[in-house]
mmCIF file of C-alpha atoms in Angstrom:
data_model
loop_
_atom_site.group_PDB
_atom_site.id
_atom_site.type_symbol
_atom_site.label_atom_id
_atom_site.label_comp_id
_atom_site.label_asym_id
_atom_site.label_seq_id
_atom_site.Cartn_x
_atom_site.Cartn_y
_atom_site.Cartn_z
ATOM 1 C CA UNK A 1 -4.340 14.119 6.499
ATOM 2 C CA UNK A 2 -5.663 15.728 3.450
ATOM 3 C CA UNK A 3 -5.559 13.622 0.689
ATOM 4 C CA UNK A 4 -4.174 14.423 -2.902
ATOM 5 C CA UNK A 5 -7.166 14.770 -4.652
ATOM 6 C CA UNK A 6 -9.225 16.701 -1.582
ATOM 7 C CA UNK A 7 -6.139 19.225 -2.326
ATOM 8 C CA UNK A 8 -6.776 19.586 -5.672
ATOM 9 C CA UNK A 9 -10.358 20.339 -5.433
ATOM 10 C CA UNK A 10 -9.690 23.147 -2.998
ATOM 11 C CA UNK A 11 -7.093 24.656 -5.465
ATOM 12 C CA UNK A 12 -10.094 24.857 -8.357
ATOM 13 C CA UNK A 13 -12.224 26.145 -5.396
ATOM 14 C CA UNK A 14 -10.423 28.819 -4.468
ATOM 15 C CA UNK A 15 -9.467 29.686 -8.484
ATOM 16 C CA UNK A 16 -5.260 28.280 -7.485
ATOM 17 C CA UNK A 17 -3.641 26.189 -10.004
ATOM 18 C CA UNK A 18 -3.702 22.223 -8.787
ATOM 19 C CA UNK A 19 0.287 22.415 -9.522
ATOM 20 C CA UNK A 20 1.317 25.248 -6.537
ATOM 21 C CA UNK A 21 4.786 26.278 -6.381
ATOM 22 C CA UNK A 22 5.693 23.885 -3.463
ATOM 23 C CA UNK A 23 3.994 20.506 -5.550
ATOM 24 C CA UNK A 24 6.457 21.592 -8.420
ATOM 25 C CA UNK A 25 9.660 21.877 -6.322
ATOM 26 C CA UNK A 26 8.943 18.775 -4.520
ATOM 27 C CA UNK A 27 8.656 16.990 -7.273
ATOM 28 C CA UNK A 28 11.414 18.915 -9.387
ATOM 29 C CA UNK A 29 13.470 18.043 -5.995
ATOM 30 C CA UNK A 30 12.721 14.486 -5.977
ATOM 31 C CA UNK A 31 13.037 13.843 -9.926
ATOM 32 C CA UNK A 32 16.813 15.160 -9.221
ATOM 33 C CA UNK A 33 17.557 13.030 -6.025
ATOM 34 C CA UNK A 34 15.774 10.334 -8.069
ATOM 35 C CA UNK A 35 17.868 10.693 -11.266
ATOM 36 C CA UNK A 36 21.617 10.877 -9.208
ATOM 37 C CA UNK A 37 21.008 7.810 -6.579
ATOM 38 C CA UNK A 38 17.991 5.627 -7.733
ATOM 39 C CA UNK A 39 18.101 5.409 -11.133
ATOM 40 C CA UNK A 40 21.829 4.387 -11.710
ATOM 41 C CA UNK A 41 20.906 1.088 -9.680
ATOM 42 C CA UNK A 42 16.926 0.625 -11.711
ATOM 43 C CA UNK A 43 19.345 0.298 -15.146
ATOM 44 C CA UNK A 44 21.242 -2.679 -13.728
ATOM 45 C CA UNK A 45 20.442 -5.533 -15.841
ATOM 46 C CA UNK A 46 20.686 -8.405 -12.841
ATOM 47 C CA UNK A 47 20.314 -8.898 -9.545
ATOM 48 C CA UNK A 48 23.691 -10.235 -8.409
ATOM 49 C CA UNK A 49 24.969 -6.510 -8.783
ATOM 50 C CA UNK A 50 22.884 -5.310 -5.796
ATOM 51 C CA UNK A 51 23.696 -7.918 -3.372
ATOM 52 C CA UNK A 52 26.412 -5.884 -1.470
ATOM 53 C CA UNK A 53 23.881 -2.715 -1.528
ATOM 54 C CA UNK A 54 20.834 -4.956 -0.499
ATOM 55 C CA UNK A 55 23.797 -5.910 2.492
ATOM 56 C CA UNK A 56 23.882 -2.146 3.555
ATOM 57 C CA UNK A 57 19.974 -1.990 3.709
ATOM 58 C CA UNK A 58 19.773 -4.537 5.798
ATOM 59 C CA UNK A 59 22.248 -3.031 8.437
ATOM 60 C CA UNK A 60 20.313 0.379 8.039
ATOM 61 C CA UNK A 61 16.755 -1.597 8.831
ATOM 62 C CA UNK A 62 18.894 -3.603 11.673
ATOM 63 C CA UNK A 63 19.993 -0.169 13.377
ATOM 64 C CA UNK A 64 16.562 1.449 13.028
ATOM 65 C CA UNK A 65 15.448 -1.405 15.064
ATOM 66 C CA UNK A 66 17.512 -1.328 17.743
ATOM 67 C CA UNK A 67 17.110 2.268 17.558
ATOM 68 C CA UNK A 68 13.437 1.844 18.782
ATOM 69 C CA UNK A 69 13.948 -0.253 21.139
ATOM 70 C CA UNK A 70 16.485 1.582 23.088
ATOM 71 C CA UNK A 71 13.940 4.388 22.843
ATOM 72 C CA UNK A 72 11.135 1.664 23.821
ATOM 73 C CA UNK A 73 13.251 0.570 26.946
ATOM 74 C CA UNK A 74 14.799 3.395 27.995
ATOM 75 C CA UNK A 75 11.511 5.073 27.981
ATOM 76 C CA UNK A 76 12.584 8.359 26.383
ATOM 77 C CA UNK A 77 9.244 8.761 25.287
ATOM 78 C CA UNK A 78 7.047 7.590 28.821
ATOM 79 C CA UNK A 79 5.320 10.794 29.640
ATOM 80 C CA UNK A 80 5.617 8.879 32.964
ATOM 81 C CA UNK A 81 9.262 8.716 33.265
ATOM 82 C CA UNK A 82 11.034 10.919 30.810
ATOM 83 C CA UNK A 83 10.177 14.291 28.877
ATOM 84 C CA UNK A 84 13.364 14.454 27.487
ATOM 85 C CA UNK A 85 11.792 14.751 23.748
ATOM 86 C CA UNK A 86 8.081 14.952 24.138
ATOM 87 C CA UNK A 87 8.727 18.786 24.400
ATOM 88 C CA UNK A 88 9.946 18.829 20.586
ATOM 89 C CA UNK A 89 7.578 16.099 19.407
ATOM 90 C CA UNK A 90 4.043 16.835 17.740
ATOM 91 C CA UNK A 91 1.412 16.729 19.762
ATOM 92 C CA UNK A 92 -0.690 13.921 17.083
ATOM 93 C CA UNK A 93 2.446 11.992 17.656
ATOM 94 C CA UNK A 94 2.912 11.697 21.135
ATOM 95 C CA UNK A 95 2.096 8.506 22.814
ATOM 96 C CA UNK A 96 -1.083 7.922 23.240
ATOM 97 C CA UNK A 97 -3.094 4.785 25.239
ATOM 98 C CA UNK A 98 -6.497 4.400 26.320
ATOM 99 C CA UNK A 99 -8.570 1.095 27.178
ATOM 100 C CA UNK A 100 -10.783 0.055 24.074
ATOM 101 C CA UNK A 101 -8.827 -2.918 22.181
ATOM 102 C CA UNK A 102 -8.330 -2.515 18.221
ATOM 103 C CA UNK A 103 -11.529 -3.043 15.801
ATOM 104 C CA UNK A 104 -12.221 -5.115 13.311
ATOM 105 C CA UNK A 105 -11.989 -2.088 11.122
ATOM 106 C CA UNK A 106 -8.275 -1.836 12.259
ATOM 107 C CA UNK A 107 -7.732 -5.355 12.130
ATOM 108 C CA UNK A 108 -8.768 -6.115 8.817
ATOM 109 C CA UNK A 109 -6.702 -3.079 7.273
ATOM 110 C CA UNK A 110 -3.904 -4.345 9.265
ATOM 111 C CA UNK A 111 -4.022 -7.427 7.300
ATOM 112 C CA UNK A 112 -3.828 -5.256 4.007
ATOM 113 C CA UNK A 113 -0.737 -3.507 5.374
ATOM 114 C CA UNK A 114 0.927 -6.670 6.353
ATOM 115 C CA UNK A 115 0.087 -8.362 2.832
ATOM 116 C CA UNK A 116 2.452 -5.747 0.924
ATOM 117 C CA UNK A 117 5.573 -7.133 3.171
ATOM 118 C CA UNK A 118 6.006 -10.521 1.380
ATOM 119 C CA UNK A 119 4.964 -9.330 -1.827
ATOM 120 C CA UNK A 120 8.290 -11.044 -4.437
ATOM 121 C CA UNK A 121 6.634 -13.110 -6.425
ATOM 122 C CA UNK A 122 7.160 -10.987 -9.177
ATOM 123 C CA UNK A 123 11.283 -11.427 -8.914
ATOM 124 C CA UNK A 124 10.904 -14.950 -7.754
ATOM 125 C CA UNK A 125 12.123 -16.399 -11.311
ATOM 126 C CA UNK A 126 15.097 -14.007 -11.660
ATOM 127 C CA UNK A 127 15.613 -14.953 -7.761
ATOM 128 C CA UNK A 128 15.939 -18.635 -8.618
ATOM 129 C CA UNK A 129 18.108 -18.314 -11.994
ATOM 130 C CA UNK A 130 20.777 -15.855 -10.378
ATOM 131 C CA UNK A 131 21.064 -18.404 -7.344
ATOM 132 C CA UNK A 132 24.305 -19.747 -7.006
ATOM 133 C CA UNK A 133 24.068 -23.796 -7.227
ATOM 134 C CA UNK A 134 20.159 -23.342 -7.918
ATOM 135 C CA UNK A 135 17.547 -26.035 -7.659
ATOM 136 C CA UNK A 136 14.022 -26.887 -5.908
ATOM 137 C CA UNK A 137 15.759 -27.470 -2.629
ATOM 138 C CA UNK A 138 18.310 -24.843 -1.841
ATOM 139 C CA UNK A 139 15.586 -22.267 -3.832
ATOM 140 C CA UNK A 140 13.464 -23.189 -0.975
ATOM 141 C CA UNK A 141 15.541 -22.793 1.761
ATOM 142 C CA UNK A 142 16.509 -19.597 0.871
ATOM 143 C CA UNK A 143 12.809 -18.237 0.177
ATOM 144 C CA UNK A 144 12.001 -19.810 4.150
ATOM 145 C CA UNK A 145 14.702 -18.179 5.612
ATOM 146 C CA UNK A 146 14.165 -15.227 4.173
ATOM 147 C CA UNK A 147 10.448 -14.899 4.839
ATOM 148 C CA UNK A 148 10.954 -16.446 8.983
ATOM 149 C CA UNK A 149 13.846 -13.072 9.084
ATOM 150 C CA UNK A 150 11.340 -10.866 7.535
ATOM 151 C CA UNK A 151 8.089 -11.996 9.777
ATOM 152 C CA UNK A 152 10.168 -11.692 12.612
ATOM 153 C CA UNK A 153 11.756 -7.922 12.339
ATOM 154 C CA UNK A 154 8.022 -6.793 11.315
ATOM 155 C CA UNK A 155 6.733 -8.641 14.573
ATOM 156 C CA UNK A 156 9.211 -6.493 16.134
ATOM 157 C CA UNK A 157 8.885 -3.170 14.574
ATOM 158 C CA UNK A 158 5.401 -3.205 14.844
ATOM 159 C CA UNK A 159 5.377 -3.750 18.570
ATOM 160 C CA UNK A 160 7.640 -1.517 19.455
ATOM 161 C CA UNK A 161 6.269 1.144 17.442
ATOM 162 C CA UNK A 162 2.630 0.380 19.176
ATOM 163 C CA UNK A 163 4.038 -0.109 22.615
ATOM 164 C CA UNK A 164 6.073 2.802 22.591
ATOM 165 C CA UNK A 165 3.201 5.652 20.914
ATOM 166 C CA UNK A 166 0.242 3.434 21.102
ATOM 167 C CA UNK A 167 -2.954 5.061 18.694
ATOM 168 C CA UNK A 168 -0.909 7.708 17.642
ATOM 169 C CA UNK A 169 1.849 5.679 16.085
ATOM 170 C CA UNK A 170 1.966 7.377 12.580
ATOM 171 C CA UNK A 171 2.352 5.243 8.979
ATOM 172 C CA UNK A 172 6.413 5.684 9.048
ATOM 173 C CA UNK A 173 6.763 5.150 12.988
ATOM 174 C CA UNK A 174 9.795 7.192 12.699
ATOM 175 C CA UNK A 175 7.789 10.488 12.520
ATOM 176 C CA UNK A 176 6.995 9.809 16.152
ATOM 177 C CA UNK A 177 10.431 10.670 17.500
ATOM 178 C CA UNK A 178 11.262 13.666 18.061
ATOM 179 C CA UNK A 179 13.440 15.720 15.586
ATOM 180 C CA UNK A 180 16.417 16.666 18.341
ATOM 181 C CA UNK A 181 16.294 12.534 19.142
ATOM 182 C CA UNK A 182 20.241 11.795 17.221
ATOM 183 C CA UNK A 183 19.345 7.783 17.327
ATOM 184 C CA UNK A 184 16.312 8.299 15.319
ATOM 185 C CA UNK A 185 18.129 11.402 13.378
ATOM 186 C CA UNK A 186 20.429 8.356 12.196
ATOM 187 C CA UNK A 187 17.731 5.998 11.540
ATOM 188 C CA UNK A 188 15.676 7.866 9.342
ATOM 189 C CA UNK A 189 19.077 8.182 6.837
ATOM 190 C CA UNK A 190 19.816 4.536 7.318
ATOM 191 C CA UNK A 191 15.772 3.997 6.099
ATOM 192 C CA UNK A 192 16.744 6.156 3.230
ATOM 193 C CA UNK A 193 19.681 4.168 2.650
ATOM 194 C CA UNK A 194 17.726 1.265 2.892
ATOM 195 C CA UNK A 195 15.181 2.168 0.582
ATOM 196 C CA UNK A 196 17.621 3.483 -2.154
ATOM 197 C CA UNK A 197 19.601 0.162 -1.884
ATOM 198 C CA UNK A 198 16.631 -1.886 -2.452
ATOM 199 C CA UNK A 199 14.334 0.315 -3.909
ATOM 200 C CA UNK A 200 15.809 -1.402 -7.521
ATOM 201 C CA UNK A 201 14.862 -4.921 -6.279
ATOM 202 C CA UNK A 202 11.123 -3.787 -6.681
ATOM 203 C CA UNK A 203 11.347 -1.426 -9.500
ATOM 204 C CA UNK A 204 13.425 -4.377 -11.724
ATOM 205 C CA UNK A 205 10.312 -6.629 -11.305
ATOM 206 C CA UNK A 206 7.898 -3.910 -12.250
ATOM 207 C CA UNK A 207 10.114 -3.427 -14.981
ATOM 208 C CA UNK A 208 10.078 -6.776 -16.561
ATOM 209 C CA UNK A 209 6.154 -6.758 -15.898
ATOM 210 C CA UNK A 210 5.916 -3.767 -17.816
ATOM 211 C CA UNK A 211 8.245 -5.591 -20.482
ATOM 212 C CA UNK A 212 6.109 -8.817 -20.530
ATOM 213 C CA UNK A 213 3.418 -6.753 -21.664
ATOM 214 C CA UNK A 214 2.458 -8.262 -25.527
ATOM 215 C CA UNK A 215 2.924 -4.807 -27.124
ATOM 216 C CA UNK A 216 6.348 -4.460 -25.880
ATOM 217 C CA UNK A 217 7.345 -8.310 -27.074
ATOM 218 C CA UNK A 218 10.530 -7.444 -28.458
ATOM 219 C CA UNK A 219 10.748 -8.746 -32.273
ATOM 220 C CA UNK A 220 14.177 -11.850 -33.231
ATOM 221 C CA UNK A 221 16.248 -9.500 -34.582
ATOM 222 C CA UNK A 222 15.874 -7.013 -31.009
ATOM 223 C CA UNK A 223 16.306 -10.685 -28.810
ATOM 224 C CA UNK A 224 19.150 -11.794 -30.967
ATOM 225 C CA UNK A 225 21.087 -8.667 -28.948
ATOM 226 C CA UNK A 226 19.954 -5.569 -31.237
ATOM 227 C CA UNK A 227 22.162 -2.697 -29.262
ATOM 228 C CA UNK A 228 18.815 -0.228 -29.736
ATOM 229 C CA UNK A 229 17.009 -3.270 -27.889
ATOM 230 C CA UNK A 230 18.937 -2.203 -24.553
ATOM 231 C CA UNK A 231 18.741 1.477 -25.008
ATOM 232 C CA UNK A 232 14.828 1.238 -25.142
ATOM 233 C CA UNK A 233 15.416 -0.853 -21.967
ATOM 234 C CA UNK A 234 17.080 2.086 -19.972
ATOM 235 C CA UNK A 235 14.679 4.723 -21.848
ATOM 236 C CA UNK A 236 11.771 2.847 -20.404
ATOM 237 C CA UNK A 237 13.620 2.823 -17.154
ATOM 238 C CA UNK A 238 13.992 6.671 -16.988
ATOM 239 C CA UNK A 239 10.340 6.861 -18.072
ATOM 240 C CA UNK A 240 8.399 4.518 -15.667
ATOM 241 C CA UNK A 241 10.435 5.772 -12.606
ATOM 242 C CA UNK A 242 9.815 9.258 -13.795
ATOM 243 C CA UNK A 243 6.282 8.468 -13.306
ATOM 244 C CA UNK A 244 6.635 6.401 -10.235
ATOM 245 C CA UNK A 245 8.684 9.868 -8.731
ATOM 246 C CA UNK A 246 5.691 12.200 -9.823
ATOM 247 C CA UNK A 247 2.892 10.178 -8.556
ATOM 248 C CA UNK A 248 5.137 9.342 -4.828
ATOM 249 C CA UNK A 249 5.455 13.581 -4.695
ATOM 250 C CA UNK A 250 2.037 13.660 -4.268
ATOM 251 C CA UNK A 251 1.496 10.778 -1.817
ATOM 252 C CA UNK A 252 0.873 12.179 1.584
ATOM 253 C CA UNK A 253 -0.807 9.227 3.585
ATOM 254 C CA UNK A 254 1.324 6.079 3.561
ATOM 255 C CA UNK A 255 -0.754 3.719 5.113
ATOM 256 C CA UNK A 256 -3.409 4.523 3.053
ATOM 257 C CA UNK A 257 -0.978 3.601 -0.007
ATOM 258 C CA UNK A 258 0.060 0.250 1.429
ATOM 259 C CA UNK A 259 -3.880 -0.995 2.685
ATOM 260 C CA UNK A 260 -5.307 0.428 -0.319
ATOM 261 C CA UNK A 261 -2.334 -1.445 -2.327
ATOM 262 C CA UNK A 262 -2.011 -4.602 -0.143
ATOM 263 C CA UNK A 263 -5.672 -5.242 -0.390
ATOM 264 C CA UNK A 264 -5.633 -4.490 -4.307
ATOM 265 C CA UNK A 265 -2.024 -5.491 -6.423
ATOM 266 C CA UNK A 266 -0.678 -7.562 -3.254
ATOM 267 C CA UNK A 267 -3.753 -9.704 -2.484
ATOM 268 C CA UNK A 268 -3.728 -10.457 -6.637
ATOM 269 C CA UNK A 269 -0.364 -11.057 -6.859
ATOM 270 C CA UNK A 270 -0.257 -13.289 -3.171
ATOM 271 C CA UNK A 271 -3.128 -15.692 -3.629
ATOM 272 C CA UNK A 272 -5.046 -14.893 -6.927
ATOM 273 C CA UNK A 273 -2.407 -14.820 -9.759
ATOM 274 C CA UNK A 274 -0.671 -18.483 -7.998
ATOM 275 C CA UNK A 275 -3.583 -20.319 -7.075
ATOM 276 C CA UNK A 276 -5.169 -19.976 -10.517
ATOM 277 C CA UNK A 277 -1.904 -20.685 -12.010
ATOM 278 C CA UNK A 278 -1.685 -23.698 -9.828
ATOM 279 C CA UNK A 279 -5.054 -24.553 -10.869
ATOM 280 C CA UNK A 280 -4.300 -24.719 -14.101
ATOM 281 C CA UNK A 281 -1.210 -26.328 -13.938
ATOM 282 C CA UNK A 282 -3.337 -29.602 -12.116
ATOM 283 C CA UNK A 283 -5.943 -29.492 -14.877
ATOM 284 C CA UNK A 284 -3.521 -29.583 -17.279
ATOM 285 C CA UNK A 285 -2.123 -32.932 -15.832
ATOM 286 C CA UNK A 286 -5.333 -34.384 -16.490
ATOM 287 C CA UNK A 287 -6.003 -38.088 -15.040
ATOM 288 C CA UNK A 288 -2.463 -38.218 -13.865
ATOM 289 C CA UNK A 289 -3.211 -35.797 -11.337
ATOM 290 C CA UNK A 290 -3.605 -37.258 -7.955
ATOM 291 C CA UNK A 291 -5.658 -36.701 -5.014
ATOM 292 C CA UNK A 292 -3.287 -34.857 -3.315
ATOM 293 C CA UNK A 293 -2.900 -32.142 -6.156
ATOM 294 C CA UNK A 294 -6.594 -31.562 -6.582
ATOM 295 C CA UNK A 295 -6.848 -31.146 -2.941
ATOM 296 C CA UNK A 296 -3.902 -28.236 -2.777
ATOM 297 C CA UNK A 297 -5.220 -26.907 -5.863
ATOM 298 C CA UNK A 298 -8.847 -26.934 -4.274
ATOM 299 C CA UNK A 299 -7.455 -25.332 -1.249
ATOM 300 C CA UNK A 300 -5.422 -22.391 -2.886
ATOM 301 C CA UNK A 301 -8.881 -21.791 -4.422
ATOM 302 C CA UNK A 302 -10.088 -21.490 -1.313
ATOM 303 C CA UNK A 303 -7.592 -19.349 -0.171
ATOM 304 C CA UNK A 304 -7.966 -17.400 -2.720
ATOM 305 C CA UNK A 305 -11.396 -16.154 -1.860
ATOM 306 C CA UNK A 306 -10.699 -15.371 1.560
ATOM 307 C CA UNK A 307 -7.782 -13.297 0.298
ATOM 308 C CA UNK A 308 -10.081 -11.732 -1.692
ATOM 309 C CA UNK A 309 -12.514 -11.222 1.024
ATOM 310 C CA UNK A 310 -10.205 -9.493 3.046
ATOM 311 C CA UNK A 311 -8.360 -7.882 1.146
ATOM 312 C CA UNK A 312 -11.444 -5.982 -0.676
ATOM 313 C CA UNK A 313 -13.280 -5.331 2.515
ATOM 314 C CA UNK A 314 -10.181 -3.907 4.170
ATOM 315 C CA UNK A 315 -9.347 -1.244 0.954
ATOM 316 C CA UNK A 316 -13.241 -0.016 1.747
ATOM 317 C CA UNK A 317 -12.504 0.490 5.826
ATOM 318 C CA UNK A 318 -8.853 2.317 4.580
ATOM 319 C CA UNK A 319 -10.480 4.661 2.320
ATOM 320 C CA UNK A 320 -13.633 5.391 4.376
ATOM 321 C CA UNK A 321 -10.754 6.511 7.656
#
């Protein structure tokens, strides 16, 4: 797909603005849907407020899977045994299966893709102070759970999307089914719903990133509970998702976003960002740190290379497909 910026440069080629008609609606369009459903939930202050929304996104995710694979077992879309919606599906996203196994190209850009779906770290102190009864323990038990649900519903998603269209399953698997197809009509607004509902989870911890920031340190008198203190807090809300909504208007690839983005922010944040922290939290312990702790912290080093490794060699095969 053309990219954003090889659409720019054929604009100036052919003497057409870079902002066309179409790029201004889109994003006028999505600045308006963004205004009336996402950014009522980005100026909640906690966490605790989207729990029964994050509940809904869930169920939406839940459907879309079963929603495949009916569609995977029933096999709707087996040129073999059904045509029922092949007729009204693209042609670049009709199954498509041949006999040469995946590259290491492919493999290693897969691991970029996958890195961006247990990317939290960034909420995981807000996690662990708005968790009821919180401590060490129970904070664990939570984060395990949660992680063993997640690996196993993008285990499942991803087969079923590969089994089902093979190498023509597309970034968002759900632009493989047909248009007419009412199950995956219904699934792509429960994704919606899904992402709306816990779109805020993300945009909270980029939020208090942004906040952390030492030019935005807010001064005593703003901590002690200034009222202009939260009103820069929403205006800064309004602004950075104002930016995030103008820069996703002109996003056309998304897997290119996530493996350019897992192997860059999500590989840092993953296994850069904690194992130096962890390093430096065992240095800092000095001769009371044990053999055990300088071997973990050696190790996350180590990790942290061949994060590095990867994730770096993986954004040069995604940008070079």
């Amino acid at each position: 797909k053309e990219s954003g910026i090889s659409s720019c440069k054929g604009n100036l080629r052919h003497n057409r603005p870079v902002w066309s008609r179409g790029v201004l609606l889109k994003c006028c369009s999505q600045l308006v849907s963004h205004s009336s459903c996402l950014l009522p939930l980005c100026l909640l202050k906690d966490l605790k407020s989207l729990a029964t929304f994050s509940a809904l996104g869930l169920g939406g995710m839940a459907f879309t899977t079963c929603t495949m694979a009916e569609r995977y077992f029933d096999g709707t879309y087996d040129p073999e045994r059904s045509l029922a919606f092949l007729r009204d599906t693209a042609e670049r996203f009709q199954p498509s299966f041949g006999d040469v196994g995946p590259s290491q190209q492919g493999e290693l850009i897969l691991l970029c893709l996958l890195s961006t779906a247990f990317v939290a770290h960034y909420n995981a102190p807000r996690f662990y102070a708005e968790l009821k009864d919180s401590s060490p323990r129970r904070f664990s038990i939570v984060v395990g759970t949660a992680y063993a649900i997640a690996a196993l519903a993008f285990i499942i998603v991803a087969f079923l999307g590969f089994l089902t269209f093979g190498g023509n399953s597309a970034g968002l698997i759900l632009n493989n089914y047909a248009s007419t197809d009412l199950l995956a009509t219904f699934s792509r607004a429960a994704v919606a719903l899904s992402l709306v509902f816990t779109y805020p989870i993300a945009f909270l911890g980029f939020r208090d990133g942004v906040l952390s920031l030492p030019c935005l340190q807010p001064s005593d008198d703003e901590i002690a509970g200034a009222p202009e203190q939260l009103l820069d807090i929403n205006v800064l809300s309004v602004v950075l998702l104002s930016v995030v909504t103008l820069v996703a208007a002109n996003v056309q690839d998304l897997r290119v976003v996530l493996s350019v983005g897992g192997g860059t922010f999500s590989t840092a944040v993953a296994t850069i960002f904690p194992a130096l922290m962890y390093r430096g939290a065992v240095d800092k312990m000095g001769e009371s740190a044990s053999a055990s702790d300088m071997l973990a912290a050696n190790i996350a080093l180590s990790l942290m290379w061949v994060g590095i490794a990867v994730g770096m060699t993986g954004v040069t095969f995604a940008l070079k497909a």
